[in-house]
PDB file of C-alpha atoms in Angstrom:
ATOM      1  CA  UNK A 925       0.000   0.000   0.000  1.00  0.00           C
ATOM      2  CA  UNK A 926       1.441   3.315  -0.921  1.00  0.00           C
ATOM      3  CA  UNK A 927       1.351   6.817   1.470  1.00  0.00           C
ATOM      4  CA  UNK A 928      -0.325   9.402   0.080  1.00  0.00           C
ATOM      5  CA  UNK A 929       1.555  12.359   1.202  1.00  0.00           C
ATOM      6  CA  UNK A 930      -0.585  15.322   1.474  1.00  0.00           C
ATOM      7  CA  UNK A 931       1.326  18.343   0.484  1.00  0.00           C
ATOM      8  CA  UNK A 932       0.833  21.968   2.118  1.00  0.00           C
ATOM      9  CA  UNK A 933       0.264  25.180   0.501  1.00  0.00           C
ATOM     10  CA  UNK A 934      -2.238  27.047  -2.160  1.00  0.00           C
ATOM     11  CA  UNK A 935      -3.631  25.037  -5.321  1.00  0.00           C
ATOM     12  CA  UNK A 936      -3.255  27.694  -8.233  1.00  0.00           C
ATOM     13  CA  UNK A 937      -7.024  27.782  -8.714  1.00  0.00           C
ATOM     14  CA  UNK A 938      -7.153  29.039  -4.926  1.00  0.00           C
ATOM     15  CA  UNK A 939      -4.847  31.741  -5.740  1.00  0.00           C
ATOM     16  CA  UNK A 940      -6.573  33.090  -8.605  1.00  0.00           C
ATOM     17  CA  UNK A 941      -9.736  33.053  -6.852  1.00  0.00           C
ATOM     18  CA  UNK A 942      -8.147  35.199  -4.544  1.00  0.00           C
ATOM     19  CA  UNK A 943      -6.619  37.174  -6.952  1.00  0.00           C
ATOM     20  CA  UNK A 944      -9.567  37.671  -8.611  1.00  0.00           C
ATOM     21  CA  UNK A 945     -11.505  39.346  -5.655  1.00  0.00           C
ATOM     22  CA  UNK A 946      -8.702  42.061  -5.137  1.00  0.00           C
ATOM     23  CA  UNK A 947      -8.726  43.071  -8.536  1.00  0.00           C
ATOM     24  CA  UNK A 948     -12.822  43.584  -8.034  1.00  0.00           C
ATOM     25  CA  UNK A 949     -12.289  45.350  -4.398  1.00  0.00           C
ATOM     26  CA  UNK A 950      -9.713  47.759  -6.125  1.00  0.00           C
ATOM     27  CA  UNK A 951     -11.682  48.135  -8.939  1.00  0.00           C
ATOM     28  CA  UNK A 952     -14.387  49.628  -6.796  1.00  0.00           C
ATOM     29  CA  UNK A 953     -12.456  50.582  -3.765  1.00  0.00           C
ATOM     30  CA  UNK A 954      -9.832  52.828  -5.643  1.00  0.00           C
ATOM     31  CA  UNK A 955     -12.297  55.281  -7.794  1.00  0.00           C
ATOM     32  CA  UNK A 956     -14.665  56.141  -4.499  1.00  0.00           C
ATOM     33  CA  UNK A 957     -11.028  56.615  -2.691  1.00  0.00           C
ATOM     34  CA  UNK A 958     -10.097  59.272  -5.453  1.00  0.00           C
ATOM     35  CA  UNK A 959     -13.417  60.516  -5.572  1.00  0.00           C
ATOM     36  CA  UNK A 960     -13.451  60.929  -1.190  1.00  0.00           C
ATOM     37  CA  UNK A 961     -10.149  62.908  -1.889  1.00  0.00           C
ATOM     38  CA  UNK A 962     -10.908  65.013  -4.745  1.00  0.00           C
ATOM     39  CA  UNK A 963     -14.645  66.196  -2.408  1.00  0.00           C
ATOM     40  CA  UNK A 964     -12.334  66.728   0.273  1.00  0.00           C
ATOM     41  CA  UNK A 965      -9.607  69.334  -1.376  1.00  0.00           C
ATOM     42  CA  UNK A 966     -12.495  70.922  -2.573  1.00  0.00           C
ATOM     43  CA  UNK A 967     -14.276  71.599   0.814  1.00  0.00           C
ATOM     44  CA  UNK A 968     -10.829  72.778   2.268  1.00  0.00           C
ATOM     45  CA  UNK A 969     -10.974  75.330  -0.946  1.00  0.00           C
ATOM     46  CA  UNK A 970     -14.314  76.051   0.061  1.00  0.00           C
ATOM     47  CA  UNK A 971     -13.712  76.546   3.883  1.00  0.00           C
ATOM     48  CA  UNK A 972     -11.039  78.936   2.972  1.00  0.00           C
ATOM     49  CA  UNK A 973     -12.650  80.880   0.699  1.00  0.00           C
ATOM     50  CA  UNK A 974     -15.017  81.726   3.384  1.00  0.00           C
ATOM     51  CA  UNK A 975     -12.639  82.706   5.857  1.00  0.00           C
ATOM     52  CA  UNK A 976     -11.219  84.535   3.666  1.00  0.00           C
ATOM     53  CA  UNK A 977     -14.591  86.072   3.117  1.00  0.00           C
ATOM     54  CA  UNK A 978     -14.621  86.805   6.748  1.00  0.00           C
ATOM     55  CA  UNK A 979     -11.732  88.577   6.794  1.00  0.00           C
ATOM     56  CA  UNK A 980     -12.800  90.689   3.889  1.00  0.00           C
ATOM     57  CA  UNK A 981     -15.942  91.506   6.153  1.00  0.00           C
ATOM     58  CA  UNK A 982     -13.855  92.606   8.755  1.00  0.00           C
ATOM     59  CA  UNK A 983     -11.390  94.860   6.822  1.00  0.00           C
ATOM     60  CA  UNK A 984     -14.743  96.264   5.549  1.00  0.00           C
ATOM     61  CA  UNK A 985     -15.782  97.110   9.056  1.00  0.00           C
ATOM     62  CA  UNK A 986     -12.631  98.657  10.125  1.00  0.00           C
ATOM     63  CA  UNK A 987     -11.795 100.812   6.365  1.00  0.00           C
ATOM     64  CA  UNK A 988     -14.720 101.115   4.587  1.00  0.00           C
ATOM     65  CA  UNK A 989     -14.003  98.856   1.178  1.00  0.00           C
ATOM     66  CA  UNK A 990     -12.314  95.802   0.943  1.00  0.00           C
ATOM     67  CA  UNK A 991      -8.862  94.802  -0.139  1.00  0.00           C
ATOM     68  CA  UNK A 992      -7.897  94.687  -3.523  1.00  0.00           C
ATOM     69  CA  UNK A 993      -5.930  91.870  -3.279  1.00  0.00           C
ATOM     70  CA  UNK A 994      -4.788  89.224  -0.756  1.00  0.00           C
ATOM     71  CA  UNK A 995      -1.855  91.699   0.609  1.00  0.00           C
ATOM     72  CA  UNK A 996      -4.887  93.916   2.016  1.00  0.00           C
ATOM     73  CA  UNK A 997      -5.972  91.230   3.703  1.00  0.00           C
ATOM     74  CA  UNK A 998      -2.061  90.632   5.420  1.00  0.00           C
ATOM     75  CA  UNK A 999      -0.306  87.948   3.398  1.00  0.00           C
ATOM     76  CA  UNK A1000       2.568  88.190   1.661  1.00  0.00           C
ATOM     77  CA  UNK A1001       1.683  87.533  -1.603  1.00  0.00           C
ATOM     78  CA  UNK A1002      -0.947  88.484  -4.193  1.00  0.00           C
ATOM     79  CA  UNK A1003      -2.051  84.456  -4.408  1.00  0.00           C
ATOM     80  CA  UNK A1004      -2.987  82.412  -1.736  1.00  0.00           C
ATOM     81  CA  UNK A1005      -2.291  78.711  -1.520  1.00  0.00           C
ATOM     82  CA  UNK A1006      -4.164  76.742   0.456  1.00  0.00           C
ATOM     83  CA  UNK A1007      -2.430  74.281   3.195  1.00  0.00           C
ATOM     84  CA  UNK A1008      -2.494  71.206   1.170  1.00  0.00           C
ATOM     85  CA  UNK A1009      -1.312  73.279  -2.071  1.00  0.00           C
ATOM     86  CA  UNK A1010      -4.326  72.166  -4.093  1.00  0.00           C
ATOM     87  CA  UNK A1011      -6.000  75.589  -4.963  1.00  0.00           C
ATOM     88  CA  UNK A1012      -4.830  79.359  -5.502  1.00  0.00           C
ATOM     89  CA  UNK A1013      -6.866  81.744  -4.318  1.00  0.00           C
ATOM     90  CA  UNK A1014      -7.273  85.513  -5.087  1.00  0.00           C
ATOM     91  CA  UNK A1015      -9.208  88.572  -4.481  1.00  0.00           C
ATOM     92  CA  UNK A1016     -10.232  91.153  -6.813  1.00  0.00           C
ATOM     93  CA  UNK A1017     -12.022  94.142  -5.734  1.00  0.00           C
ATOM     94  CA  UNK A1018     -14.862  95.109  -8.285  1.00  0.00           C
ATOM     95  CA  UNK A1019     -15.340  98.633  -6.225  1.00  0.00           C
ATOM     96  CA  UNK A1020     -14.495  99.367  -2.569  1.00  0.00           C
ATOM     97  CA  UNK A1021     -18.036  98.030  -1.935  1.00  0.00           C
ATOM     98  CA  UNK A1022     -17.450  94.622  -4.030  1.00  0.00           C
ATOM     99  CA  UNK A1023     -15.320  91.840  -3.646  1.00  0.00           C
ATOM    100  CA  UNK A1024     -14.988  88.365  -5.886  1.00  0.00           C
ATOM    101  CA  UNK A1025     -12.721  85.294  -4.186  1.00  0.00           C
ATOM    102  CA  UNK A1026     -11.531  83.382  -6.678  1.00  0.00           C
ATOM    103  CA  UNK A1027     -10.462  79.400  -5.263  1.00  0.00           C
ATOM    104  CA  UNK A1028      -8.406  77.942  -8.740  1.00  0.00           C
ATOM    105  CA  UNK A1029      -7.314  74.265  -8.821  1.00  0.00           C
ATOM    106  CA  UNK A1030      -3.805  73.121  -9.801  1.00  0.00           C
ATOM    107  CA  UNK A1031      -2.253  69.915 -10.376  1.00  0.00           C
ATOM    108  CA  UNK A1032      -3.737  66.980  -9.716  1.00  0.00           C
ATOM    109  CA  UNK A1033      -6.944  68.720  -8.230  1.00  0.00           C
ATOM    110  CA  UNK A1034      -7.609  70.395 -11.912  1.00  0.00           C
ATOM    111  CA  UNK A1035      -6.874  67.216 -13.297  1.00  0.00           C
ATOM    112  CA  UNK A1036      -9.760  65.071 -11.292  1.00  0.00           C
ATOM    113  CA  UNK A1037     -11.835  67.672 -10.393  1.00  0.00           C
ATOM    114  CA  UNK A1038     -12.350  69.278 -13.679  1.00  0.00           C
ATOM    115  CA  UNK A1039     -16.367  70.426 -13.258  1.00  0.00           C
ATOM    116  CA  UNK A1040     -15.018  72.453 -10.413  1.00  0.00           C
ATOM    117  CA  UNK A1041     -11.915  73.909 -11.353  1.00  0.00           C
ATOM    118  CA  UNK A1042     -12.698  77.472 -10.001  1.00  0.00           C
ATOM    119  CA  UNK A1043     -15.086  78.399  -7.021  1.00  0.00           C
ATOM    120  CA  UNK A1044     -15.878  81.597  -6.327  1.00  0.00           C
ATOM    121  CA  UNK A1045     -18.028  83.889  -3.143  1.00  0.00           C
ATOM    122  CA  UNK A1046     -18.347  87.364  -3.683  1.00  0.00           C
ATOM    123  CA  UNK A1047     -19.543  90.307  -1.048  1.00  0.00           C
ATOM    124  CA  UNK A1048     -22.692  89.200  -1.061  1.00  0.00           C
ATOM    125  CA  UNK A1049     -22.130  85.542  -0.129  1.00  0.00           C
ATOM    126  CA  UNK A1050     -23.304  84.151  -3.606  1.00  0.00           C
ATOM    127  CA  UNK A1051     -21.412  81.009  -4.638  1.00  0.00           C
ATOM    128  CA  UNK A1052     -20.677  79.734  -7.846  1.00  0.00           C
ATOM    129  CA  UNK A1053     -18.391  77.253  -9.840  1.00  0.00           C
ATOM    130  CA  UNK A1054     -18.380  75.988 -13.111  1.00  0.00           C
ATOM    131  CA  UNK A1055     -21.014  73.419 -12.234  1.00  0.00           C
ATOM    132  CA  UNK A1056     -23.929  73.378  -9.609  1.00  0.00           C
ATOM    133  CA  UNK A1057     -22.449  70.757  -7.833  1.00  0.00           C
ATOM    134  CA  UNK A1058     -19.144  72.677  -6.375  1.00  0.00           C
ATOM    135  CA  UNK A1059     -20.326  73.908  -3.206  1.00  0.00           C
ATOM    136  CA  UNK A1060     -22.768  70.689  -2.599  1.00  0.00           C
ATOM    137  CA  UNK A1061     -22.148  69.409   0.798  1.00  0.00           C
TER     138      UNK A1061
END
């Protein structure tokens, strides 16, 4: 009578049953990843536009206009990036009674957010972007 000797270890058709459900979690997994980091770029745009907002309000209270640009409002520069570098924002000053903050994507934010590449809130608190979905919560 001969031993069967029973070996250890994965049969291939195991292991491409197992490869086979990774592929279809990452298929599915990856784009709602992307898609949760692209939403979330975009709110930190939007949260900063209306500080920013804020502090236009408040150099309104104190002067009587608003800044022309982001060096009225005490930065350095003309263009502010936000903290994760995924927008540049700006100011321009219509009158001294009107302001317009513009929130612009760059890099890979313009590249998968491309409905939203610029948001915008002016003096009056209107918001708009390219499509009607940018400032969705």
């Amino acid at each position: 009578m001969q031993r069967v000797e029973k070996y250890q270890g994965f049969s291939l058709i195991e292991l491409m049953i197992t490869v086979a459900i990774i592929g279809i979690l990452a298929g599915v997994a990856y784009p709602a990843y992307t898609d949760f980091v692209t939403r979330s770029n975009r709110a930190e745009a939007q949260r900063e536009l209306m500080r920013l907002a804020n502090l236009q309000e408040q150099v309104f209270v104190d002067t009587r206009a608003y800044a022309a640009d982001m060096t009225g409002l005490g930065f350095a520069t003309a263009t502010y990036t936000t903290e994760t570098g995924h927008y540049d924002i700006t100011v321009s000053a219509q009158t001294a009674t009107t302001f317009i903050l513009t929130a612009r994507a760059k890099s890979s934010q313009a590249t998968n957010d491309s409905a939203c590449i610029t948001i915008t809130i002016n003096d009056a608190g209107k918001q708009d972007g390219a499509s009607s979905h940018c400032w969705e919560k």
